[in-house]
Short mmCIF file of C-alpha atoms in Angstrom, two decimals:
data_model
loop_
_atom_site.label_atom_id
_atom_site.label_comp_id
_atom_site.label_asym_id
_atom_site.label_seq_id
_atom_site.Cartn_x
_atom_site.Cartn_y
_atom_site.Cartn_z
CA MET A 20 46.37 83.04 103.52
CA LYS A 21 43.61 81.45 101.48
CA MET A 22 45.10 82.28 98.08
CA ALA A 23 48.60 81.84 96.69
CA ARG A 24 49.85 85.24 95.33
CA SER A 25 52.80 86.74 93.41
CA GLY A 26 53.13 90.49 92.84
CA ALA A 27 50.58 91.39 95.49
CA SER A 28 50.42 94.56 97.55
CA ALA A 29 50.21 94.40 101.39
CA SER A 30 49.04 97.45 103.38
CA LEU A 31 48.51 97.82 107.11
CA ILE A 32 45.54 100.00 107.79
CA ASP A 33 44.54 101.46 111.16
CA GLU A 34 47.17 99.26 112.88
CA LYS A 35 44.43 96.53 112.96
CA LYS A 36 44.23 94.91 109.53
CA ILE A 37 46.46 93.93 106.65
CA TYR A 38 44.89 94.37 103.24
CA VAL A 39 46.41 92.28 100.45
CA PHE A 40 45.51 93.29 96.86
CA GLY A 41 46.11 91.39 93.59
CA GLY A 42 48.81 88.81 92.80
CA CYS A 43 46.37 85.96 92.31
CA TRP A 44 46.39 84.40 88.86
CA ASP A 45 42.67 83.69 88.68
CA VAL A 46 41.71 87.34 87.98
CA ALA A 47 38.40 86.27 86.54
CA ASP A 48 37.14 85.58 90.07
CA SER A 49 36.84 88.92 91.80
CA SER A 50 35.99 87.31 95.18
CA ASN A 51 39.64 86.22 95.45
CA TRP A 52 41.30 89.50 94.54
CA VAL A 53 41.45 91.05 98.06
CA GLU A 54 42.31 89.22 101.33
CA VAL A 55 42.34 90.81 104.76
CA TYR A 56 44.21 89.65 107.84
CA ASP A 57 42.73 90.69 111.20
CA LEU A 58 45.52 91.03 113.77
CA GLN A 59 43.04 90.83 116.72
CA THR A 60 41.36 87.61 115.67
CA ASP A 61 44.36 86.12 113.81
CA THR A 62 42.18 85.24 110.83
CA TRP A 63 42.16 85.69 107.04
CA GLU A 64 39.10 86.44 105.04
CA PHE A 65 38.28 87.39 101.42
CA LEU A 66 36.88 90.87 100.96
CA SER A 67 34.34 91.73 98.35
CA VAL A 68 35.19 95.14 96.92
CA PHE A 69 34.18 97.23 93.87
CA THR A 70 37.08 97.91 91.46
CA PRO A 71 36.96 99.08 87.80
CA LYS A 72 39.87 96.73 87.04
CA MET A 73 41.43 93.71 88.70
CA PRO A 74 45.11 93.87 87.69
CA LEU A 75 47.26 90.77 88.12
CA LYS A 76 50.08 92.59 89.86
CA ILE A 77 50.37 95.76 91.93
CA ARG A 78 53.65 97.49 91.32
CA GLN A 79 53.65 99.99 94.20
CA SER A 80 51.34 100.98 97.04
CA VAL A 81 51.41 103.33 99.99
CA VAL A 82 48.95 103.97 102.88
CA THR A 83 47.77 107.65 103.00
CA ASP A 84 45.30 109.89 104.67
CA ASN A 85 45.48 108.88 108.39
CA ASN A 86 45.74 105.21 107.58
CA LYS A 87 42.36 105.12 105.77
CA HIS A 88 43.35 105.03 102.07
CA VAL A 89 45.81 103.09 99.87
CA HIS A 90 47.32 104.78 96.77
CA ALA A 91 48.46 102.06 94.37
CA VAL A 92 49.96 101.61 90.87
CA ASP A 93 49.35 98.41 88.87
CA GLU A 94 51.69 96.66 86.45
CA ASP A 95 50.42 98.84 83.61
CA GLY A 96 51.10 102.08 85.51
CA GLN A 97 47.34 102.76 86.16
CA ILE A 98 46.80 104.56 89.44
CA PHE A 99 44.13 103.34 91.93
CA ASN A 100 42.85 104.58 95.27
CA PHE A 101 41.32 102.29 97.83
CA SER A 102 39.07 103.51 100.65
CA ALA A 103 38.96 101.16 103.72
CA THR A 104 35.77 102.87 105.03
CA GLU A 105 33.88 102.54 101.74
CA CYS A 106 35.59 99.23 100.83
CA ALA A 107 36.04 100.32 97.18
CA PHE A 108 38.63 101.05 94.56
CA GLU A 109 38.45 104.03 92.22
CA SER A 110 40.47 105.17 89.33
CA ASP A 111 40.27 108.34 87.31
CA GLY A 112 42.27 106.92 84.35
CA ARG A 113 45.61 108.56 85.32
CA ARG A 114 48.84 106.64 84.75
CA GLU A 115 52.16 106.75 86.50
CA SER A 116 55.08 107.86 84.31
CA ASN A 117 58.16 105.59 84.35
CA PRO A 118 56.83 103.34 87.19
CA GLU A 119 59.86 100.98 86.89
CA ASN A 120 62.10 103.75 88.25
CA ARG A 121 59.70 104.87 91.05
CA SER A 122 60.05 102.26 93.76
CA ASN A 123 59.90 101.92 97.53
CA TRP A 124 57.02 104.31 98.14
CA LEU A 125 56.72 106.02 101.55
CA PHE A 126 54.24 108.55 102.96
CA ALA A 127 55.62 111.25 105.25
CA VAL A 128 55.90 115.06 105.86
CA GLY A 129 52.12 115.44 106.29
CA ASP A 130 50.68 114.40 102.97
CA THR A 131 53.62 113.66 100.68
CA ILE A 132 54.63 110.52 98.81
CA PHE A 133 58.28 109.69 98.54
CA CYS A 134 60.06 107.18 96.35
CA ARG A 135 63.60 106.21 95.38
CA GLY A 136 64.82 107.35 91.97
CA THR A 137 68.10 106.62 90.17
CA GLY A 138 71.54 108.03 91.01
CA GLY A 139 70.86 108.37 94.69
CA LYS A 140 67.89 110.65 94.24
CA ILE A 141 64.82 110.82 96.52
CA LEU A 142 61.70 111.94 94.65
CA TRP A 143 58.40 113.30 96.00
CA ARG A 144 54.92 114.33 94.92
CA PHE A 145 51.44 114.81 96.39
CA PRO A 146 48.92 111.92 95.87
CA SER A 147 46.73 114.13 93.64
CA GLN A 148 49.61 114.97 91.33
CA LEU A 149 51.60 113.01 88.77
CA ASP A 150 54.86 114.97 88.40
CA TRP A 151 57.71 113.87 90.68
CA LYS A 152 60.22 116.30 92.03
CA GLU A 153 63.66 115.78 93.48
CA VAL A 154 64.37 116.34 97.19
CA HIS A 155 66.94 119.19 97.56
CA GLY A 156 69.87 119.12 99.91
CA LEU A 157 71.36 115.67 99.03
CA GLU A 158 73.86 116.87 96.48
CA GLU A 159 76.95 116.44 98.69
CA LEU A 160 76.02 112.84 99.39
CA GLN A 161 75.40 112.18 95.69
CA GLN A 162 78.76 113.68 94.75
CA GLN A 163 80.61 111.68 97.47
CA HIS A 164 79.07 108.41 96.20
CA SER A 165 78.89 109.15 92.49
CA GLY A 166 76.36 106.97 90.65
CA PHE A 167 75.06 105.08 93.69
CA ASP A 168 71.57 103.71 93.80
CA ILE A 169 69.48 103.58 97.05
CA ILE A 170 68.70 99.95 98.00
CA LYS A 171 66.11 100.76 100.59
CA MET A 172 64.30 103.72 102.18
CA LEU A 173 62.79 103.67 105.69
CA ILE A 174 60.54 106.01 107.67
CA HIS A 175 61.81 107.08 111.08
CA SER A 176 59.03 109.62 111.79
CA ASN A 177 56.78 111.98 109.86
CA GLU A 178 59.70 114.31 109.18
CA ARG A 179 62.69 111.87 109.10
CA MET A 180 63.69 108.96 106.89
CA ALA A 181 66.76 106.78 106.31
CA ILE A 182 68.32 105.36 103.21
CA LEU A 183 70.72 102.41 102.58
CA TRP A 184 73.01 101.76 99.63
CA GLU A 185 76.01 99.77 98.55
CA ALA A 186 79.45 101.36 98.11
CA ARG A 187 82.89 100.29 97.02
CA PRO A 188 85.62 102.61 98.29
CA GLN A 189 88.67 103.02 96.14
CA GLY A 190 91.53 100.79 97.14
CA PRO A 191 93.34 97.54 96.49
CA GLN A 192 91.22 95.46 98.84
CA HIS A 193 87.93 96.00 96.96
CA ILE A 194 85.95 96.13 100.20
CA LEU A 195 82.18 96.24 99.83
CA GLU A 196 80.30 98.48 102.28
CA LEU A 197 76.65 98.97 103.20
CA TRP A 198 76.11 102.68 103.92
CA TYR A 199 73.30 104.31 105.91
CA ALA A 200 72.13 107.91 106.06
CA GLU A 201 69.46 109.56 108.21
CA ILE A 202 67.73 112.50 106.63
CA SER A 203 65.32 115.09 108.04
CA MET A 204 62.70 116.52 105.64
CA VAL A 205 60.83 119.87 105.60
CA ARG A 206 58.78 121.68 103.00
CA GLY A 207 59.83 125.14 102.01
CA CYS A 208 59.93 127.60 99.07
CA ILE A 209 62.83 128.04 96.67
CA ASP A 210 62.37 130.96 94.30
CA GLY A 211 58.67 130.91 95.07
CA VAL A 212 58.19 127.19 94.25
CA LEU A 213 57.24 124.65 96.94
CA GLU A 214 60.01 122.09 97.45
CA VAL A 215 61.00 119.44 99.86
CA LEU A 216 64.37 120.12 101.57
CA GLY A 217 66.48 117.27 102.99
CA THR A 218 69.24 117.59 105.67
CA ILE A 219 71.68 114.76 106.24
CA GLU A 220 71.78 114.24 109.96
CA TRP A 221 74.23 111.35 109.88
CA SER A 222 75.80 109.01 107.31
CA GLY A 223 78.44 106.23 107.31
CA PRO A 224 79.14 102.54 106.65
CA ILE A 225 77.33 100.06 108.87
CA PHE A 226 78.75 96.89 107.35
CA SER A 227 81.88 95.98 105.32
CA ASP A 228 83.27 92.78 103.91
CA SER A 229 86.08 92.13 101.43
CA SER A 230 85.03 88.52 100.68
CA VAL A 231 81.62 89.24 99.07
CA THR A 232 80.90 90.53 95.61
CA GLY A 233 77.38 91.85 96.11
CA LEU A 234 74.61 92.41 98.69
CA ASN A 235 70.98 91.43 98.61
CA LEU A 236 69.11 93.47 101.25
CA LEU A 237 65.92 91.45 101.76
CA PHE A 238 64.29 93.49 104.49
CA ALA A 239 64.90 96.45 106.77
CA GLU A 240 62.64 98.21 109.33
CA THR A 241 62.91 100.90 111.97
CA PHE A 242 62.51 100.27 115.62
CA TYR A 243 63.42 102.04 118.85
CA LEU A 244 65.45 100.78 121.77
#
C-alpha cells in the first residue's frame, strides 16, 4: 500500500478490486483517503472520491447490492454509503445506535445486514433502516451456553452462516473449548411481523485445551473441499 493506515475498512467489490477507506492520519489530504488494489494488475492506486466527511476510522463496513455498494459506519456512528460505479460517498445524516455492540457485519439472505450482538445474539436489519432486530430460533443455544459472546461470524452462502465462541464446560479440569455452530436463515412472519428465523444445523466443540486461559481468534474464513 501507498499509505500506512490504522482503523481502515477493506471491501472486495466485484471480485476484482479491494477498496480501502480511511485509517490514514493525514485526514486533511483527501487524495490519500481511499486506496484501491487491482487483483488483475497487482497494483495499488489512490482514488479521488467525493465524500461529505473524511473520518479517521471506519468502525464497520459491509458490501451490499450485488457487490456494487459499501454500507459503512465511522467512529462517530455516522452512516455512509459508497457507490463503486459513481465513485462517491453519500450520507443522509443518520447515525448508528450503540455501534460498539454492533460488530462483524455480514450481508446475506438477499438484502439483509447481520451483526453479532451481546449474549450470543445475532441481529439483523435492512440497509435502509436503523433498528436492529434479533434472529429467532437460537434460544436453545443461548440457554445451553448462558452468557456466551460470539467471537466470529462467517457466511457460508446467501442463506447460511456460522458462528464461533469460547466455552468453559463445568468440571474440575477447567477445559477451554472453541465451539462452532452452522445456522440456516430464512425470512418469515411471526404474528404478522417480518422476522429472520434461524435453524441450528450443527453445533459442537472444534478445539479444546486445558493448558490455556484464553483464546484470540485472529481470522476465520469459509472454504470448500
